[in-house]
């Protein structure tokens, strides 16, 4: 005989699934290269090599993987132009633009607090 289900039995898998998705999204936007690329694209459309130069020391492979992940999550668009040689442009989507302010705020906070964090690390490591 099956046991009766409750409302929480029906909701729990959905909540767990949502939590897993949120963690996955935070992993994506929290890695250092995604933050850099989103900030670089905040000023407009960029070509791959332009992004690579602006984001040094990122490798070509890591930039490709980062852009692919951001595109998969709907944060970046990839536009291939039918030219010789082929030209590929990357830009933020409306969702990516919505994230830009948050990411710039985080990057600004890191810049403003870098010296203090270094001091704290030095003091901690000296104990």
Coordinates of N, CA and C in Angstrom, one line a residue:
X1 N 0.8 -1.2 0.0 CA 0.0 0.0 0.0 C 0.9 1.2 0.0
X2 N 0.6 2.2 -0.9 CA 1.4 3.4 -1.0 C 1.1 4.3 0.1
X3 N 2.1 5.0 0.6 CA 1.8 6.0 1.6 C 1.4 7.3 1.0
X4 N 0.5 8.0 1.7 CA 0.0 9.3 1.2 C 1.1 10.3 1.1
X5 N 1.1 11.1 0.0 CA 2.1 12.2 -0.1 C 1.7 13.5 0.5
X6 N 2.6 14.2 0.9 CA 2.3 15.6 1.4 C 2.7 16.6 0.5
X7 N 2.4 17.8 0.7 CA 2.8 18.9 -0.2 C 4.3 19.0 -0.2
X8 N 5.0 18.8 1.0 CA 6.4 19.0 1.0 C 7.1 17.9 0.2
X9 N 6.5 16.7 0.1 CA 7.0 15.6 -0.7 C 7.1 16.0 -2.2
X10 N 6.1 16.8 -2.6 CA 6.0 17.2 -4.0 C 7.0 18.4 -4.3
X11 N 7.2 19.2 -3.3 CA 8.0 20.4 -3.5 C 9.5 20.1 -3.3
X12 N 9.9 19.2 -2.4 CA 11.3 19.0 -2.1 C 12.1 18.8 -3.3
X13 N 11.8 17.9 -4.2 CA 12.7 17.7 -5.4 C 12.9 18.9 -6.2
X14 N 11.8 19.7 -6.3 CA 11.9 21.0 -7.1 C 12.9 22.0 -6.4
X15 N 12.7 22.1 -5.0 CA 13.6 23.0 -4.3 C 15.1 22.5 -4.4
X16 N 15.3 21.2 -4.3 CA 16.7 20.7 -4.4 C 17.2 21.0 -5.8
X17 N 16.4 20.8 -6.8 CA 16.8 21.1 -8.1 C 17.2 22.5 -8.3
X18 N 16.3 23.4 -7.8 CA 16.6 24.9 -7.9 C 17.9 25.2 -7.2
X19 N 18.1 24.7 -6.0 CA 19.3 25.0 -5.2 C 20.5 24.5 -6.0
X20 N 20.4 23.4 -6.6 CA 21.6 22.9 -7.5 C 21.8 23.8 -8.6
X21 N 20.8 24.3 -9.3 CA 20.9 25.2 -10.4 C 21.5 26.5 -9.9
X22 N 21.1 27.0 -8.8 CA 21.6 28.3 -8.3 C 23.1 28.1 -8.0
X23 N 23.5 27.0 -7.4 CA 24.9 26.7 -7.1 C 25.7 26.7 -8.4
X24 N 25.2 26.0 -9.4 CA 25.8 25.9 -10.7 C 26.0 27.3 -11.4
X25 N 24.9 28.1 -11.3 CA 25.0 29.5 -11.9 C 26.1 30.3 -11.1
X26 N 26.1 30.2 -9.8 CA 27.1 31.0 -9.0 C 28.5 30.5 -9.3
X27 N 28.7 29.2 -9.5 CA 30.0 28.7 -10.0 C 30.4 29.3 -11.3
X28 N 29.5 29.4 -12.2 CA 29.8 30.0 -13.5 C 30.2 31.4 -13.4
X29 N 29.4 32.2 -12.8 CA 29.7 33.7 -12.8 C 30.7 34.0 -11.7
X30 N 31.0 33.1 -10.8 CA 32.0 33.4 -9.8 C 33.4 33.0 -10.1
X31 N 33.6 32.4 -11.3 CA 35.0 32.1 -11.6 C 35.7 33.3 -12.2
X32 N 37.0 33.4 -12.0 CA 37.6 34.7 -12.3 C 37.6 35.1 -13.8
X33 N 37.5 34.1 -14.7 CA 37.5 34.5 -16.1 C 36.2 35.0 -16.6
X34 N 35.1 34.4 -16.0 CA 33.8 34.8 -16.4 C 33.6 36.3 -16.0
X35 N 34.0 36.6 -14.8 CA 33.9 38.0 -14.3 C 34.7 39.0 -15.2
X36 N 35.9 38.6 -15.6 CA 36.7 39.4 -16.5 C 36.0 39.6 -17.8
X37 N 35.6 38.5 -18.4 CA 35.0 38.6 -19.7 C 33.7 39.4 -19.7
X38 N 32.8 39.2 -18.7 CA 31.6 40.0 -18.6 C 31.9 41.5 -18.5
X39 N 32.9 41.8 -17.7 CA 33.3 43.2 -17.6 C 33.8 43.8 -18.9
X40 N 34.6 43.0 -19.6 CA 35.2 43.4 -20.9 C 34.0 43.6 -21.9
X41 N 33.1 42.8 -21.9 CA 31.9 42.9 -22.8 C 31.0 44.0 -22.4
X42 N 31.1 44.5 -21.2 CA 30.2 45.6 -20.7 C 30.4 46.8 -21.5
X43 N 31.5 47.0 -22.2 CA 31.7 48.2 -23.0 C 31.3 48.0 -24.4
X44 N 30.8 46.9 -24.8 CA 30.3 46.6 -26.1 C 30.8 45.3 -26.7
X45 N 30.5 45.1 -28.0 CA 30.8 43.9 -28.7 C 32.3 43.8 -28.9
X46 N 32.8 42.6 -28.8 CA 34.3 42.3 -28.9 C 34.5 41.1 -29.8
X47 N 35.6 41.1 -30.5 CA 36.1 39.9 -31.2 C 36.9 39.1 -30.3
X48 N 37.0 37.8 -30.6 CA 37.7 36.8 -29.8 C 39.1 37.3 -29.4
X49 N 40.0 37.7 -30.4 CA 41.3 38.1 -30.1 C 41.4 39.3 -29.3
X50 N 40.5 40.2 -29.5 CA 40.4 41.4 -28.7 C 40.2 41.1 -27.2
X51 N 39.2 40.2 -27.0 CA 38.9 39.8 -25.6 C 40.1 39.1 -25.0
X52 N 40.8 38.3 -25.8 CA 42.0 37.6 -25.3 C 43.1 38.6 -24.9
X53 N 43.3 39.6 -25.7 CA 44.4 40.6 -25.4 C 44.0 41.4 -24.1
X54 N 42.7 41.7 -24.0 CA 42.2 42.5 -22.9 C 42.2 41.7 -21.6
X55 N 42.2 40.4 -21.7 CA 42.0 39.5 -20.5 C 43.3 38.7 -20.2
X56 N 44.4 39.2 -20.7 CA 45.7 38.5 -20.4 C 45.8 38.3 -18.9
X57 N 46.3 37.2 -18.4 CA 47.0 36.1 -19.2 C 46.1 34.9 -19.5
X58 N 44.9 35.1 -19.8 CA 44.0 34.0 -20.2 C 44.5 33.3 -21.4
X59 N 44.4 32.0 -21.4 CA 44.8 31.2 -22.6 C 43.6 31.1 -23.6
X60 N 44.0 30.8 -24.8 CA 42.9 30.7 -25.9 C 41.9 29.7 -25.5
X61 N 42.4 28.5 -25.0 CA 41.5 27.4 -24.6 C 40.6 27.9 -23.5
X62 N 41.1 28.5 -22.5 CA 40.3 29.0 -21.3 C 39.2 30.0 -21.8
X63 N 39.6 30.9 -22.6 CA 38.7 31.9 -23.1 C 37.6 31.3 -23.9
X64 N 37.9 30.3 -24.8 CA 36.9 29.6 -25.5 C 35.9 28.9 -24.6
X65 N 36.4 28.2 -23.6 CA 35.6 27.5 -22.7 C 34.7 28.5 -21.9
X66 N 35.3 29.6 -21.5 CA 34.5 30.6 -20.7 C 33.4 31.2 -21.5
X67 N 33.7 31.6 -22.8 CA 32.7 32.1 -23.7 C 31.6 31.1 -24.0
X68 N 32.0 29.8 -24.2 CA 31.0 28.8 -24.4 C 30.0 28.6 -23.2
X69 N 30.6 28.6 -22.0 CA 29.8 28.5 -20.8 C 28.8 29.7 -20.7
X70 N 29.3 30.9 -20.9 CA 28.5 32.1 -20.8 C 27.4 32.1 -21.9
X71 N 27.8 31.6 -23.1 CA 26.8 31.5 -24.1 C 25.7 30.5 -23.8
X72 N 26.1 29.4 -23.2 CA 25.2 28.3 -22.9 C 24.2 28.8 -21.8
X73 N 24.6 29.7 -20.9 CA 23.8 30.2 -19.9 C 23.0 31.4 -20.3
X74 N 23.1 31.8 -21.6 CA 22.3 32.9 -22.1 C 22.8 34.3 -21.7
X75 N 24.1 34.4 -21.3 CA 24.7 35.6 -20.9 C 25.4 36.3 -22.0
X76 N 25.9 35.6 -23.0 CA 26.7 36.1 -24.1 C 26.1 35.5 -25.4
X77 N 26.1 36.4 -26.4 CA 25.8 35.9 -27.8 C 27.1 35.8 -28.6
X78 N 27.0 34.9 -29.5 CA 28.2 34.6 -30.4 C 27.6 34.8 -31.8
X79 N 28.1 35.8 -32.6 CA 27.7 36.1 -33.9 C 28.8 35.8 -34.9
X80 N 28.6 34.9 -35.9 CA 29.5 34.6 -36.9 C 29.2 35.3 -38.1
X81 N 30.1 36.1 -38.7 CA 29.9 36.9 -39.9 C 30.5 36.1 -41.1
X82 N 29.8 36.0 -42.2 CA 30.2 35.3 -43.3 C 31.2 36.1 -44.1
X83 N 32.4 36.2 -43.6 CA 33.5 36.9 -44.3 C 34.7 36.0 -44.4
X84 N 35.7 36.4 -45.2 CA 36.9 35.7 -45.3 C 38.0 36.6 -44.8
X85 N 38.7 36.3 -43.7 CA 38.5 35.1 -42.8 C 37.2 35.4 -42.0
X86 N 36.6 34.3 -41.5 CA 35.4 34.4 -40.7 C 35.6 35.4 -39.5
X87 N 34.6 36.2 -39.2 CA 34.7 37.1 -38.1 C 33.6 36.7 -37.1
X88 N 34.0 36.6 -35.8 CA 33.1 36.2 -34.7 C 33.1 37.3 -33.7
X89 N 31.9 37.8 -33.4 CA 31.7 38.8 -32.4 C 31.0 38.2 -31.2
X90 N 31.4 38.7 -30.0 CA 30.7 38.3 -28.7 C 30.1 39.6 -28.1
X91 N 28.9 39.4 -27.5 CA 28.3 40.5 -26.9 C 27.4 40.0 -25.7
X92 N 27.1 40.9 -24.8 CA 26.3 40.5 -23.6 C 24.8 40.5 -24.1
X93 N 24.1 39.5 -23.6 CA 22.6 39.5 -23.9 C 22.0 40.4 -22.8
X94 N 20.7 40.6 -22.9 CA 20.0 41.4 -21.9 C 20.2 40.8 -20.5
X95 N 20.2 39.5 -20.4 CA 20.5 38.8 -19.1 C 21.9 39.1 -18.6
X96 N 22.9 39.1 -19.6 CA 24.3 39.4 -19.2 C 24.4 40.9 -18.8
X97 N 23.7 41.8 -19.5 CA 23.7 43.2 -19.1 C 23.2 43.4 -17.7
X98 N 22.1 42.6 -17.4 CA 21.6 42.6 -16.0 C 22.6 42.2 -15.0
X99 N 23.4 41.3 -15.3 CA 24.5 40.8 -14.4 C 25.7 41.7 -14.3
X100 N 25.9 42.5 -15.3 CA 27.0 43.4 -15.4 C 27.2 44.3 -14.2
X101 N 26.2 44.9 -13.7 CA 26.3 45.8 -12.6 C 26.8 45.1 -11.3
X102 N 26.2 43.9 -11.1 CA 26.6 43.1 -10.0 C 28.1 42.7 -10.1
X103 N 28.5 42.2 -11.3 CA 29.9 41.8 -11.5 C 30.8 43.0 -11.3
X104 N 30.5 44.1 -11.9 CA 31.3 45.3 -11.8 C 31.4 45.7 -10.3
X105 N 30.3 45.6 -9.6 CA 30.4 46.0 -8.2 C 31.3 45.0 -7.4
X106 N 31.2 43.8 -7.7 CA 32.1 42.8 -7.1 C 33.6 43.0 -7.4
X107 N 33.8 43.3 -8.7 CA 35.2 43.6 -9.1 C 35.7 44.9 -8.4
X108 N 34.9 45.9 -8.4 CA 35.3 47.1 -7.7 C 35.5 46.9 -6.2
X109 N 34.7 46.1 -5.6 CA 34.9 45.8 -4.2 C 36.3 45.1 -4.0
X110 N 36.6 44.1 -4.9 CA 37.8 43.4 -4.8 C 39.0 44.4 -4.9
X111 N 38.9 45.3 -5.9 CA 40.0 46.3 -6.1 C 40.1 47.2 -4.9
X112 N 39.1 47.7 -4.3 CA 39.1 48.6 -3.2 C 39.6 47.9 -1.9
X113 N 39.4 46.6 -1.8 CA 39.8 45.9 -0.6 C 41.0 45.0 -0.7
X114 N 41.7 45.0 -1.9 CA 42.8 44.1 -2.1 C 43.9 44.3 -1.2
X115 N 44.3 45.6 -0.9 CA 45.4 45.8 0.0 C 45.1 45.4 1.4
X116 N 43.9 45.6 1.9 CA 43.5 45.2 3.2 C 43.5 43.7 3.3
X117 N 43.0 43.0 2.3 CA 43.0 41.6 2.3 C 44.4 41.0 2.4
X118 N 45.3 41.6 1.6 CA 46.7 41.2 1.6 C 47.3 41.3 3.0
X119 N 47.0 42.5 3.6 CA 47.5 42.7 5.0 C 46.9 41.6 5.9
X120 N 45.7 41.3 5.8 CA 45.0 40.3 6.7 C 45.7 39.0 6.5
X121 N 45.9 38.6 5.2 CA 46.5 37.3 4.9 C 47.9 37.2 5.5
X122 N 48.7 38.3 5.3 CA 50.1 38.3 5.9 C 50.0 38.2 7.4
X123 N 49.2 38.9 8.1 CA 49.0 38.8 9.5 C 48.6 37.4 9.9
X124 N 47.7 36.8 9.2 CA 47.2 35.5 9.5 C 48.3 34.4 9.4
X125 N 49.0 34.5 8.2 CA 50.0 33.6 7.9 C 51.2 33.7 8.9
X126 N 51.4 34.9 9.5 CA 52.5 35.1 10.4 C 52.2 34.5 11.8
X127 N 51.0 34.1 12.1 CA 50.7 33.6 13.4 C 51.2 32.2 13.6

